[in-house]
PDB file of C-alpha atoms and ligand atoms in Angstrom:
ATOM      1  CA  MET J  23       0.000   0.000   0.000  1.00 64.00           C
ATOM      2  CA  LEU J  24       2.958   2.330   0.593  1.00 70.00           C
ATOM      3  CA  PRO J  25       6.334   1.987  -1.076  1.00 68.00           C
ATOM      4  CA  PHE J  26       9.108   0.317   0.878  1.00 62.00           C
ATOM      5  CA  PRO J  27      10.286   1.219   3.489  1.00 61.00           C
ATOM      6  CA  ALA J  28       6.975   1.443   5.279  1.00 82.00           C
ATOM      7  CA  HIS J  29       5.589  -0.255   8.339  1.00 88.00           C
ATOM      8  CA  SER J  30       2.375  -2.219   8.525  1.00 91.00           C
ATOM      9  CA  ALA J  31       0.307  -4.324  10.852  1.00 93.00           C
ATOM     10  CA  ALA J  32      -2.978  -6.152  10.524  1.00 95.00           C
ATOM     11  CA  VAL J  33      -5.403  -6.951  13.306  1.00 97.00           C
ATOM     12  CA  ARG J  34      -8.701  -8.811  13.448  1.00 96.00           C
ATOM     13  CA  GLY J  35     -11.528  -7.972  15.812  1.00 93.00           C
ATOM     14  CA  ARG J  36     -13.774 -10.410  17.623  1.00 91.00           C
ATOM     15  CA  CYS J  37     -16.520  -9.640  15.100  1.00 94.00           C
ATOM     16  CA  GLY J  38     -14.308 -10.958  12.302  1.00 95.00           C
ATOM     17  CA  ASP J  39     -13.584  -7.589  10.699  1.00 95.00           C
ATOM     18  CA  SER J  40      -9.955  -6.748  10.170  1.00 97.00           C
ATOM     19  CA  MET J  41      -7.837  -3.763   9.303  1.00 97.00           C
ATOM     20  CA  GLU J  42      -4.289  -3.331   8.115  1.00 96.00           C
ATOM     21  CA  VAL J  43      -2.566   0.009   8.624  1.00 96.00           C
ATOM     22  CA  PHE J  44       0.502   1.175   6.721  1.00 95.00           C
ATOM     23  CA  LEU J  45       2.725   4.043   7.813  1.00 95.00           C
ATOM     24  CA  ARG J  46       5.639   5.918   6.350  1.00 94.00           C
ATOM     25  CA  VAL J  47       7.648   7.670   9.046  1.00 93.00           C
ATOM     26  CA  GLU J  48      10.291  10.319   8.536  1.00 92.00           C
ATOM     27  CA  ASN J  49      12.123  12.031  11.408  1.00 93.00           C
ATOM     28  CA  ASN J  50       9.649  10.683  13.961  1.00 94.00           C
ATOM     29  CA  VAL J  51       6.666  12.106  12.020  1.00 96.00           C
ATOM     30  CA  ILE J  52       4.037  10.088  10.153  1.00 96.00           C
ATOM     31  CA  VAL J  53       4.216  11.475   6.635  1.00 95.00           C
ATOM     32  CA  ALA J  54       1.807   9.013   5.002  1.00 95.00           C
ATOM     33  CA  ALA J  55      -0.782   6.538   6.218  1.00 96.00           C
ATOM     34  CA  ARG J  56      -3.043   4.082   4.431  1.00 96.00           C
ATOM     35  CA  PHE J  57      -5.449   1.451   5.627  1.00 96.00           C
ATOM     36  CA  LEU J  58      -6.942  -1.687   4.170  1.00 96.00           C
ATOM     37  CA  PRO J  59     -10.254  -2.604   5.786  1.00 96.00           C
ATOM     38  CA  HIS J  60     -12.039  -5.919   5.567  1.00 95.00           C
ATOM     39  CA  GLY J  61     -15.376  -5.393   7.209  1.00 91.00           C
ATOM     40  CA  CYS J  62     -18.330  -3.126   7.601  1.00 94.00           C
ATOM     41  CA  LEU J  63     -18.817   0.406   6.347  1.00 96.00           C
ATOM     42  CA  HIS J  64     -18.098   1.766   9.818  1.00 97.00           C
ATOM     43  CA  THR J  65     -14.748   0.012   9.839  1.00 97.00           C
ATOM     44  CA  THR J  66     -13.854   1.755   6.591  1.00 97.00           C
ATOM     45  CA  ALA J  67     -15.001   5.117   7.962  1.00 98.00           C
ATOM     46  CA  CYS J  68     -12.938   4.590  11.111  1.00 98.00           C
ATOM     47  CA  GLY J  69      -9.849   3.749   9.065  1.00 98.00           C
ATOM     48  CA  SER J  70     -10.295   6.945   7.089  1.00 98.00           C
ATOM     49  CA  ALA J  71     -10.801   8.992  10.262  1.00 98.00           C
ATOM     50  CA  LEU J  72      -7.731   7.400  11.813  1.00 98.00           C
ATOM     51  CA  THR J  73      -5.474   8.282   8.898  1.00 97.00           C
ATOM     52  CA  SER J  74      -6.779  11.860   8.887  1.00 98.00           C
ATOM     53  CA  LEU J  75      -5.817  12.130  12.564  1.00 98.00           C
ATOM     54  CA  ILE J  76      -2.299  10.735  12.331  1.00 98.00           C
ATOM     55  CA  VAL J  77      -0.777  12.123   9.128  1.00 97.00           C
ATOM     56  CA  GLY J  78       1.520  14.911  10.261  1.00 97.00           C
ATOM     57  CA  ALA J  79       1.553  13.685  13.857  1.00 98.00           C
ATOM     58  CA  THR J  80       4.640  12.565  15.725  1.00 97.00           C
ATOM     59  CA  LEU J  81       4.788   8.912  16.736  1.00 96.00           C
ATOM     60  CA  GLU J  82       4.078   9.938  20.317  1.00 97.00           C
ATOM     61  CA  GLN J  83       1.024  11.974  19.291  1.00 98.00           C
ATOM     62  CA  ALA J  84      -0.239   9.070  17.179  1.00 97.00           C
ATOM     63  CA  GLY J  85       0.201   6.743  20.131  1.00 97.00           C
ATOM     64  CA  ASP J  86      -2.142   8.952  22.145  1.00 97.00           C
ATOM     65  CA  VAL J  87      -4.963   8.678  19.593  1.00 98.00           C
ATOM     66  CA  GLY J  88      -7.835   6.692  21.012  1.00 98.00           C
ATOM     67  CA  PRO J  89     -11.176   5.343  19.796  1.00 98.00           C
ATOM     68  CA  LYS J  90     -13.051   8.389  21.117  1.00 98.00           C
ATOM     69  CA  GLN J  91     -10.996  10.704  18.891  1.00 98.00           C
ATOM     70  CA  VAL J  92     -11.662   8.497  15.865  1.00 98.00           C
ATOM     71  CA  GLU J  93     -15.354   8.498  16.686  1.00 98.00           C
ATOM     72  CA  ALA J  94     -15.332  12.288  17.170  1.00 98.00           C
ATOM     73  CA  VAL J  95     -13.969  12.821  13.656  1.00 98.00           C
ATOM     74  CA  LEU J  96     -16.985  10.901  12.370  1.00 98.00           C
ATOM     75  CA  GLY J  97     -19.447  12.781  14.542  1.00 98.00           C
ATOM     76  CA  GLY J  98     -20.244   9.647  16.523  1.00 97.00           C
ATOM     77  CA  LEU J  99     -20.908   5.988  15.823  1.00 97.00           C
ATOM     78  CA  PRO J 100     -23.865   3.743  16.568  1.00 97.00           C
ATOM     79  CA  VAL J 101     -23.308   1.944  19.871  1.00 96.00           C
ATOM     80  CA  GLU J 102     -23.082  -1.409  18.096  1.00 96.00           C
ATOM     81  CA  HIS J 103     -20.243  -0.066  15.926  1.00 96.00           C
ATOM     82  CA  ARG J 104     -18.072   1.675  18.500  1.00 96.00           C
ATOM     83  CA  HIS J 105     -15.745  -1.298  18.421  1.00 97.00           C
ATOM     84  CA  CYS J 106     -14.910  -0.373  14.806  1.00 97.00           C
ATOM     85  CA  ALA J 107     -13.044   2.680  16.130  1.00 97.00           C
ATOM     86  CA  ALA J 108     -11.270   0.466  18.652  1.00 97.00           C
ATOM     87  CA  LEU J 109     -10.238  -1.881  15.833  1.00 97.00           C
ATOM     88  CA  ALA J 110      -8.692   1.014  13.888  1.00 98.00           C
ATOM     89  CA  VAL J 111      -6.782   2.187  16.964  1.00 98.00           C
ATOM     90  CA  THR J 112      -5.621  -1.350  17.723  1.00 97.00           C
ATOM     91  CA  ALA J 113      -4.237  -1.590  14.185  1.00 97.00           C
ATOM     92  CA  LEU J 114      -2.476   1.752  14.638  1.00 98.00           C
ATOM     93  CA  ARG J 115      -0.894   0.647  17.902  1.00 97.00           C
ATOM     94  CA  ALA J 116       0.237  -2.609  16.306  1.00 96.00           C
ATOM     95  CA  VAL J 117       1.973  -0.789  13.472  1.00 96.00           C
ATOM     96  CA  LEU J 118       3.587   1.637  15.917  1.00 96.00           C
ATOM     97  CA  ILE J 119       4.950  -1.332  17.873  1.00 94.00           C
ATOM     98  CA  ASN J 120       6.281  -2.782  14.620  1.00 91.00           C
ATOM     99  CA  HIS J 121       7.940   0.531  13.834  1.00 91.00           C
ATOM    100  CA  TYR J 122       9.644   0.727  17.225  1.00 91.00           C
ATOM    101  CA  GLN J 123      10.772  -2.903  16.980  1.00 88.00           C
ATOM    102  CA  GLU J 124      12.268  -2.291  13.541  1.00 84.00           C
ATOM    103  CA  ARG J 125      13.953   0.864  14.808  1.00 83.00           C
ATOM    104  CA  ARG J 126      15.616  -1.196  17.531  1.00 84.00           C
ATOM    105  CA  SER J 127      16.868  -3.661  14.897  1.00 79.00           C
ATOM    106  CA  PRO J 128      18.026  -1.426  12.024  1.00 66.00           C
ATOM    107  CA  TRP J 129      19.902  -4.263  10.347  1.00 67.00           C
ATOM    108  CA  LYS J 130      16.534  -5.654   9.282  1.00 67.00           C
ATOM    109  CA  LYS J 131      16.107  -2.671   6.956  1.00 64.00           C
ATOM    110  CA  LEU J 132      18.896  -4.113   4.817  1.00 62.00           C
ATOM    111  CA  TYR J 133      16.473  -6.780   3.704  1.00 66.00           C
ATOM    112  CA  PRO J 134      13.352  -5.983   1.660  1.00 65.00           C
ATOM    113  CA  PRO J 135      10.051  -7.566   2.683  1.00 64.00           C
ATOM    114  CA  PRO J 136       9.453 -11.104   1.349  1.00 67.00           C
ATOM    115  CA  ASP J 137       7.347  -9.887  -1.554  1.00 68.00           C
ATOM    116  CA  GLY J 138       9.988  -7.345  -2.603  1.00 57.00           C
ATOM    117  CA  PRO J 139      10.219  -3.557  -2.503  1.00 54.00           C
ATOM    118  CA  GLY J 140       7.361  -1.355  -3.620  1.00 48.00           C
TER     119      GLY J 140
HETATM  120 FE1  FES V  24     -16.763  -5.163  13.778  1.00 54.43          FE
HETATM  121 FE2  FES V  24     -16.904  -2.966  12.191  1.00 54.43          FE
HETATM  122  S1  FES V  24     -18.506  -4.420  12.650  1.00 54.43           S
HETATM  123  S2  FES V  24     -15.171  -3.740  13.272  1.00 54.43           S
END
């Protein structure tokens, strides 16, 4: 979804919906974010809201984003779909963890992902 080197993580919720989030980070700032939803319309809306919140944010600011902020961007969610915002935030936190783990092991950047760059 984003050219190499980018970070990604996919998570699946208890409802069966899933979301993958991709980040490009430069100088501790998220310069690009994409998401790939597999689920309901609300999941897609939450992914879009999430990316609008985090592009331009530092990693620390992105780590503070919570489901309520995602929901606020959308003007609220039906009670039965509030977990869609939590799914988006869980995916964000997973990709941030991946980023920090890769930063601690910079030698891994010497190797492209299994399916190649780009
Ligand atoms: Fe479960 Fe949207 S219905 S994440």
